[in-house]
Amino acid sequence: MMNGRAMRSVLIRNNRAENGSVEHVPRSVRFDESSEEYRCLCNCFHVKTGAYLIGVVHIFMILFFLIYSLLVYFQHDGRLQDARGVKGNYVFASFLSELIGLSLGSFAVFLLFVGLSRNQALLLIPHIFIQVIAILCFAFVLVAGMVAVATDLAVFYRLVNAAPFMEHPSHSTVALDTGTMVRIYSILIVYAVSLILEVWFIIVIYNCNRYLNERSTYMKYCLAFSTPMKTLSSR
């Protein structure tokens, strides 16, 4: 009961309620499952479906970066570096840090799928957090890559970690062969595309989080007034 009257829980569609006036529903719980606010990817998918697709894309991205990191790591010949007097294995350090990042990303994707399947908005927060970190990392690596290409400084090529290379202990710059430069340019393009996708994806995941929160509020409202939720989608 509210204000002495039984409130009917209705799903708002096209600014009209199927079972009553929209004025009967508190503004804070008005929920339109078909609203364009809950559409994504050029209005082709519902945000929840889009979030599932983004999770799948992230799995492929994680596998790609893992395989590429393994390739760079195993192609690196540490014995030649030791013979030249170069101390420290930057390839292993880069591989280890990337492996940790990919592990955290995999866990966040797992939580994303669990949250979507159980309609738990809270479980999407770790994924959003990891996406923010990924955006910052991609932006940082792209800047480092541009500086490396412009200056040929070895330290920036190390940060990019696109391909193993030999360096001289007394020189801060390196002259890379054409094949290595092609790999570096290629991975920088991949980083740039990944950055753009992550910015787009984080908006979708955020909207999906908002959708799940509003859906949860609506369901609690329905349960509070013992009203059948026939109009609520089974997403």
Short mmCIF file of the C-alpha atoms (twelve columns), coordinates in Angstrom:
data_MODEL
# 
_entry.id   MODEL 
# 
loop_
_atom_site.group_PDB 
_atom_site.id 
_atom_site.type_symbol 
_atom_site.label_atom_id 
_atom_site.label_alt_id 
_atom_site.label_comp_id 
_atom_site.label_asym_id 
_atom_site.label_seq_id 
_atom_site.Cartn_x 
_atom_site.Cartn_y 
_atom_site.Cartn_z 
_atom_site.pdbx_PDB_model_num 
ATOM 1   C CA . MET A 1   0.000  0.000   0.000   1 
ATOM 2   C CA . MET A 2   1.164  3.538   -0.745  1 
ATOM 3   C CA . ASN A 3   -0.859 6.665   0.147   1 
ATOM 4   C CA . GLY A 4   -3.753 4.344   1.017   1 
ATOM 5   C CA . ARG A 5   -3.876 2.842   -2.453  1 
ATOM 6   C CA . ALA A 6   -2.508 -0.377  -3.850  1 
ATOM 7   C CA . MET A 7   0.265  0.406   -6.288  1 
ATOM 8   C CA . ARG A 8   0.442  -1.588  -9.486  1 
ATOM 9   C CA . SER A 9   3.894  -2.439  -10.751 1 
ATOM 10  C CA . VAL A 10  4.039  -1.805  -14.459 1 
ATOM 11  C CA . LEU A 11  6.723  -1.647  -17.083 1 
ATOM 12  C CA . ILE A 12  6.777  1.720   -18.798 1 
ATOM 13  C CA . ARG A 13  6.737  1.440   -22.589 1 
ATOM 14  C CA . ASN A 14  6.375  4.309   -24.995 1 
ATOM 15  C CA . ASN A 15  5.512  6.588   -22.077 1 
ATOM 16  C CA . ARG A 16  2.402  4.523   -21.365 1 
ATOM 17  C CA . ALA A 17  1.855  1.754   -18.860 1 
ATOM 18  C CA . GLU A 18  0.320  -1.477  -19.970 1 
ATOM 19  C CA . ASN A 19  -1.767 -1.821  -16.816 1 
ATOM 20  C CA . GLY A 20  -2.190 1.723   -15.643 1 
ATOM 21  C CA . SER A 21  -0.964 5.279   -15.770 1 
ATOM 22  C CA . VAL A 22  2.739  5.987   -15.480 1 
ATOM 23  C CA . GLU A 23  1.885  8.437   -12.727 1 
ATOM 24  C CA . HIS A 24  1.097  5.475   -10.460 1 
ATOM 25  C CA . VAL A 25  4.747  4.434   -10.515 1 
ATOM 26  C CA . PRO A 26  7.365  6.399   -8.565  1 
ATOM 27  C CA . ARG A 27  9.782  8.084   -10.931 1 
ATOM 28  C CA . SER A 28  12.746 6.403   -9.235  1 
ATOM 29  C CA . VAL A 29  11.533 2.932   -10.253 1 
ATOM 30  C CA . ARG A 30  10.144 3.617   -13.711 1 
ATOM 31  C CA . PHE A 31  11.839 1.050   -15.876 1 
ATOM 32  C CA . ASP A 32  11.575 0.579   -19.626 1 
ATOM 33  C CA . GLU A 33  13.293 -2.599  -20.742 1 
ATOM 34  C CA . SER A 34  13.075 -1.556  -24.389 1 
ATOM 35  C CA . SER A 35  14.403 1.968   -23.877 1 
ATOM 36  C CA . GLU A 36  17.122 3.119   -26.260 1 
ATOM 37  C CA . GLU A 37  19.190 3.901   -23.172 1 
ATOM 38  C CA . TYR A 38  19.646 0.146   -22.817 1 
ATOM 39  C CA . ARG A 39  20.795 -0.375  -26.410 1 
ATOM 40  C CA . CYS A 40  24.401 -0.522  -27.553 1 
ATOM 41  C CA . LEU A 41  26.736 -1.285  -30.454 1 
ATOM 42  C CA . CYS A 42  25.011 1.067   -32.890 1 
ATOM 43  C CA . ASN A 43  21.632 0.256   -31.324 1 
ATOM 44  C CA . CYS A 44  21.885 -3.351  -32.517 1 
ATOM 45  C CA . PHE A 45  21.886 -5.116  -29.154 1 
ATOM 46  C CA . HIS A 46  20.519 -4.805  -25.669 1 
ATOM 47  C CA . VAL A 47  23.271 -3.729  -23.256 1 
ATOM 48  C CA . LYS A 48  23.214 -7.092  -21.513 1 
ATOM 49  C CA . THR A 49  23.700 -8.940  -24.791 1 
ATOM 50  C CA . GLY A 50  26.371 -6.414  -25.715 1 
ATOM 51  C CA . ALA A 51  28.135 -7.031  -22.409 1 
ATOM 52  C CA . TYR A 52  28.205 -10.765 -23.140 1 
ATOM 53  C CA . LEU A 53  29.707 -10.053 -26.567 1 
ATOM 54  C CA . ILE A 54  32.297 -7.745  -25.022 1 
ATOM 55  C CA . GLY A 55  33.245 -10.486 -22.577 1 
ATOM 56  C CA . VAL A 56  33.812 -12.882 -25.485 1 
ATOM 57  C CA . VAL A 57  35.880 -10.267 -27.341 1 
ATOM 58  C CA . HIS A 58  37.968 -9.740  -24.221 1 
ATOM 59  C CA . ILE A 59  38.662 -13.469 -24.028 1 
ATOM 60  C CA . PHE A 60  40.066 -13.384 -27.567 1 
ATOM 61  C CA . MET A 61  42.083 -10.257 -26.741 1 
ATOM 62  C CA . ILE A 62  43.537 -11.909 -23.639 1 
ATOM 63  C CA . LEU A 63  44.483 -15.007 -25.638 1 
ATOM 64  C CA . PHE A 64  46.078 -12.884 -28.367 1 
ATOM 65  C CA . PHE A 65  48.227 -10.862 -25.972 1 
ATOM 66  C CA . LEU A 66  49.163 -13.991 -24.024 1 
ATOM 67  C CA . ILE A 67  50.298 -15.844 -27.148 1 
ATOM 68  C CA . TYR A 68  52.163 -12.798 -28.435 1 
ATOM 69  C CA . SER A 69  53.914 -12.301 -25.089 1 
ATOM 70  C CA . LEU A 70  54.960 -15.950 -25.087 1 
ATOM 71  C CA . LEU A 71  56.278 -15.524 -28.628 1 
ATOM 72  C CA . VAL A 72  58.378 -12.497 -27.664 1 
ATOM 73  C CA . TYR A 73  59.628 -14.211 -24.527 1 
ATOM 74  C CA . PHE A 74  60.763 -17.404 -26.249 1 
ATOM 75  C CA . GLN A 75  62.306 -15.534 -29.176 1 
ATOM 76  C CA . HIS A 76  64.525 -13.566 -26.835 1 
ATOM 77  C CA . ASP A 77  68.049 -14.962 -26.547 1 
ATOM 78  C CA . GLY A 78  69.335 -13.980 -23.127 1 
ATOM 79  C CA . ARG A 79  72.747 -15.541 -23.748 1 
ATOM 80  C CA . LEU A 80  73.596 -12.954 -26.389 1 
ATOM 81  C CA . GLN A 81  72.569 -10.201 -24.013 1 
ATOM 82  C CA . ASP A 82  74.815 -11.638 -21.306 1 
ATOM 83  C CA . ALA A 83  77.684 -11.902 -23.775 1 
ATOM 84  C CA . ARG A 84  77.283 -8.234  -24.603 1 
ATOM 85  C CA . GLY A 85  77.316 -7.318  -20.932 1 
ATOM 86  C CA . VAL A 86  73.665 -6.222  -20.783 1 
ATOM 87  C CA . LYS A 87  72.391 -6.888  -17.291 1 
ATOM 88  C CA . GLY A 88  68.772 -7.565  -16.451 1 
ATOM 89  C CA . ASN A 89  66.218 -9.491  -18.450 1 
ATOM 90  C CA . TYR A 90  63.675 -6.865  -19.440 1 
ATOM 91  C CA . VAL A 91  61.788 -9.404  -21.579 1 
ATOM 92  C CA . PHE A 92  61.048 -11.606 -18.572 1 
ATOM 93  C CA . ALA A 93  60.004 -8.601  -16.472 1 
ATOM 94  C CA . SER A 94  57.656 -7.414  -19.230 1 
ATOM 95  C CA . PHE A 95  56.287 -10.922 -19.714 1 
ATOM 96  C CA . LEU A 96  55.672 -11.361 -15.984 1 
ATOM 97  C CA . SER A 97  53.886 -8.020  -15.628 1 
ATOM 98  C CA . GLU A 98  51.739 -8.725  -18.673 1 
ATOM 99  C CA . LEU A 99  50.932 -12.203 -17.381 1 
ATOM 100 C CA . ILE A 100 49.744 -10.712 -14.084 1 
ATOM 101 C CA . GLY A 101 47.635 -8.158  -15.927 1 
ATOM 102 C CA . LEU A 102 46.079 -10.794 -18.184 1 
ATOM 103 C CA . SER A 103 45.308 -12.970 -15.157 1 
ATOM 104 C CA . LEU A 104 43.499 -10.097 -13.465 1 
ATOM 105 C CA . GLY A 105 41.672 -9.388  -16.715 1 
ATOM 106 C CA . SER A 106 40.595 -13.022 -17.011 1 
ATOM 107 C CA . PHE A 107 39.236 -12.976 -13.472 1 
ATOM 108 C CA . ALA A 108 37.347 -9.751  -14.204 1 
ATOM 109 C CA . VAL A 109 35.803 -11.316 -17.324 1 
ATOM 110 C CA . PHE A 110 34.774 -14.346 -15.259 1 
ATOM 111 C CA . LEU A 111 33.065 -12.051 -12.738 1 
ATOM 112 C CA . LEU A 112 31.425 -10.216 -15.639 1 
ATOM 113 C CA . PHE A 113 29.818 -13.409 -16.935 1 
ATOM 114 C CA . VAL A 114 28.709 -14.414 -13.442 1 
ATOM 115 C CA . GLY A 115 27.244 -10.969 -12.828 1 
ATOM 116 C CA . LEU A 116 25.366 -10.996 -16.129 1 
ATOM 117 C CA . SER A 117 23.991 -14.490 -15.600 1 
ATOM 118 C CA . ARG A 118 22.799 -13.624 -12.080 1 
ATOM 119 C CA . ASN A 119 21.835 -10.017 -12.814 1 
ATOM 120 C CA . GLN A 120 24.259 -8.776  -10.155 1 
ATOM 121 C CA . ALA A 121 25.440 -5.282  -11.037 1 
ATOM 122 C CA . LEU A 122 28.098 -5.307  -8.318  1 
ATOM 123 C CA . LEU A 123 30.054 -8.048  -10.100 1 
ATOM 124 C CA . LEU A 124 30.520 -5.785  -13.120 1 
ATOM 125 C CA . ILE A 125 32.495 -3.231  -11.097 1 
ATOM 126 C CA . PRO A 126 35.817 -5.182  -11.181 1 
ATOM 127 C CA . HIS A 127 35.563 -5.407  -14.961 1 
ATOM 128 C CA . ILE A 128 35.033 -1.654  -15.248 1 
ATOM 129 C CA . PHE A 129 38.005 -1.087  -12.939 1 
ATOM 130 C CA . ILE A 130 40.244 -3.362  -15.028 1 
ATOM 131 C CA . GLN A 131 39.051 -1.609  -18.192 1 
ATOM 132 C CA . VAL A 132 40.111 1.758   -16.774 1 
ATOM 133 C CA . ILE A 133 43.557 0.337   -16.012 1 
ATOM 134 C CA . ALA A 134 43.729 -1.193  -19.504 1 
ATOM 135 C CA . ILE A 135 42.875 2.149   -21.115 1 
ATOM 136 C CA . LEU A 136 45.635 3.870   -19.146 1 
ATOM 137 C CA . CYS A 137 48.130 1.120   -20.021 1 
ATOM 138 C CA . PHE A 138 47.289 1.181   -23.728 1 
ATOM 139 C CA . ALA A 139 47.595 4.970   -23.791 1 
ATOM 140 C CA . PHE A 140 50.924 4.828   -21.952 1 
ATOM 141 C CA . VAL A 141 52.353 2.148   -24.251 1 
ATOM 142 C CA . LEU A 142 51.244 4.069   -27.345 1 
ATOM 143 C CA . VAL A 143 53.002 7.196   -26.096 1 
ATOM 144 C CA . ALA A 144 56.096 5.129   -25.281 1 
ATOM 145 C CA . GLY A 145 55.956 3.594   -28.753 1 
ATOM 146 C CA . MET A 146 55.777 6.964   -30.468 1 
ATOM 147 C CA . VAL A 147 58.712 8.224   -28.403 1 
ATOM 148 C CA . ALA A 148 60.663 5.048   -29.206 1 
ATOM 149 C CA . VAL A 149 60.084 5.391   -32.946 1 
ATOM 150 C CA . ALA A 150 61.006 9.076   -32.852 1 
ATOM 151 C CA . THR A 151 64.139 8.757   -30.695 1 
ATOM 152 C CA . ASP A 152 65.256 5.094   -31.048 1 
ATOM 153 C CA . LEU A 153 65.787 4.974   -27.281 1 
ATOM 154 C CA . ALA A 154 66.074 1.381   -26.101 1 
ATOM 155 C CA . VAL A 155 64.225 1.987   -22.845 1 
ATOM 156 C CA . PHE A 156 61.031 2.944   -24.686 1 
ATOM 157 C CA . TYR A 157 61.276 -0.070  -26.988 1 
ATOM 158 C CA . ARG A 158 61.490 -2.156  -23.831 1 
ATOM 159 C CA . LEU A 159 58.257 -0.620  -22.565 1 
ATOM 160 C CA . VAL A 160 56.478 -1.458  -25.810 1 
ATOM 161 C CA . ASN A 161 57.750 -5.064  -25.629 1 
ATOM 162 C CA . ALA A 162 56.670 -5.696  -29.207 1 
ATOM 163 C CA . ALA A 163 59.735 -7.683  -30.252 1 
ATOM 164 C CA . PRO A 164 63.038 -8.819  -28.735 1 
ATOM 165 C CA . PHE A 165 66.118 -6.903  -29.838 1 
ATOM 166 C CA . MET A 166 69.825 -6.738  -29.126 1 
ATOM 167 C CA . GLU A 167 71.245 -3.624  -27.510 1 
ATOM 168 C CA . HIS A 168 74.717 -2.383  -26.688 1 
ATOM 169 C CA . PRO A 169 75.505 -1.804  -22.996 1 
ATOM 170 C CA . SER A 170 77.174 1.547   -23.693 1 
ATOM 171 C CA . HIS A 171 74.505 2.891   -26.056 1 
ATOM 172 C CA . SER A 172 71.088 4.199   -25.079 1 
ATOM 173 C CA . THR A 173 69.734 3.919   -28.622 1 
ATOM 174 C CA . VAL A 174 69.247 0.959   -30.936 1 
ATOM 175 C CA . ALA A 175 69.060 0.523   -34.701 1 
ATOM 176 C CA . LEU A 176 66.416 -2.100  -35.406 1 
ATOM 177 C CA . ASP A 177 66.087 -4.064  -38.619 1 
ATOM 178 C CA . THR A 178 63.089 -3.762  -40.932 1 
ATOM 179 C CA . GLY A 179 61.418 -6.960  -39.735 1 
ATOM 180 C CA . THR A 180 61.537 -5.866  -36.103 1 
ATOM 181 C CA . MET A 181 60.189 -2.418  -36.959 1 
ATOM 182 C CA . VAL A 182 57.292 -3.975  -38.874 1 
ATOM 183 C CA . ARG A 183 56.389 -5.992  -35.788 1 
ATOM 184 C CA . ILE A 184 56.602 -2.898  -33.607 1 
ATOM 185 C CA . TYR A 185 54.396 -0.862  -35.939 1 
ATOM 186 C CA . SER A 186 51.919 -3.731  -36.151 1 
ATOM 187 C CA . ILE A 187 51.597 -4.161  -32.398 1 
ATOM 188 C CA . LEU A 188 51.264 -0.399  -31.945 1 
ATOM 189 C CA . ILE A 189 48.320 -0.491  -34.349 1 
ATOM 190 C CA . VAL A 190 46.835 -3.337  -32.299 1 
ATOM 191 C CA . TYR A 191 47.308 -1.264  -29.133 1 
ATOM 192 C CA . ALA A 192 45.600 1.731   -30.760 1 
ATOM 193 C CA . VAL A 193 42.622 -0.358  -31.899 1 
ATOM 194 C CA . SER A 194 42.417 -1.966  -28.461 1 
ATOM 195 C CA . LEU A 195 42.408 1.461   -26.817 1 
ATOM 196 C CA . ILE A 196 39.515 2.635   -28.988 1 
ATOM 197 C CA . LEU A 197 37.584 -0.570  -28.318 1 
ATOM 198 C CA . GLU A 198 38.144 -0.342  -24.567 1 
ATOM 199 C CA . VAL A 199 36.818 3.220   -24.462 1 
ATOM 200 C CA . TRP A 200 33.739 2.064   -26.367 1 
ATOM 201 C CA . PHE A 201 33.343 -1.112  -24.311 1 
ATOM 202 C CA . ILE A 202 33.589 0.604   -20.940 1 
ATOM 203 C CA . ILE A 203 30.626 2.792   -21.878 1 
ATOM 204 C CA . VAL A 204 28.591 -0.321  -22.716 1 
ATOM 205 C CA . ILE A 205 29.567 -2.105  -19.497 1 
ATOM 206 C CA . TYR A 206 28.773 1.012   -17.468 1 
ATOM 207 C CA . ASN A 207 25.337 1.248   -19.093 1 
ATOM 208 C CA . CYS A 208 24.793 -2.455  -18.445 1 
ATOM 209 C CA . ASN A 209 25.701 -1.903  -14.799 1 
ATOM 210 C CA . ARG A 210 23.171 0.921   -14.645 1 
ATOM 211 C CA . TYR A 211 20.572 -1.278  -16.350 1 
ATOM 212 C CA . LEU A 212 21.053 -4.074  -13.811 1 
ATOM 213 C CA . ASN A 213 20.812 -1.614  -10.919 1 
ATOM 214 C CA . GLU A 214 17.589 -0.122  -12.252 1 
ATOM 215 C CA . ARG A 215 16.227 -3.581  -13.000 1 
ATOM 216 C CA . SER A 216 17.006 -4.644  -9.442  1 
ATOM 217 C CA . THR A 217 15.246 -1.565  -8.071  1 
ATOM 218 C CA . TYR A 218 12.202 -2.326  -10.187 1 
ATOM 219 C CA . MET A 219 12.098 -5.962  -9.085  1 
ATOM 220 C CA . LYS A 220 12.328 -4.962  -5.427  1 
ATOM 221 C CA . TYR A 221 9.459  -2.555  -5.994  1 
ATOM 222 C CA . CYS A 222 7.410  -5.333  -7.576  1 
ATOM 223 C CA . LEU A 223 8.104  -7.711  -4.713  1 
ATOM 224 C CA . ALA A 224 7.365  -5.047  -2.115  1 
ATOM 225 C CA . PHE A 225 3.844  -4.581  -3.441  1 
ATOM 226 C CA . SER A 226 3.273  -8.251  -4.360  1 
ATOM 227 C CA . THR A 227 2.604  -7.448  -7.984  1 
ATOM 228 C CA . PRO A 228 3.150  -10.012 -10.752 1 
ATOM 229 C CA . MET A 229 6.129  -9.066  -12.893 1 
ATOM 230 C CA . LYS A 230 4.686  -10.207 -16.204 1 
ATOM 231 C CA . THR A 231 6.094  -7.232  -18.022 1 
ATOM 232 C CA . LEU A 232 9.662  -7.775  -16.828 1 
ATOM 233 C CA . SER A 233 11.930 -9.387  -19.368 1 
ATOM 234 C CA . SER A 234 13.604 -12.652 -18.427 1 
ATOM 235 C CA . ARG A 235 17.028 -11.401 -19.542 1 
# 
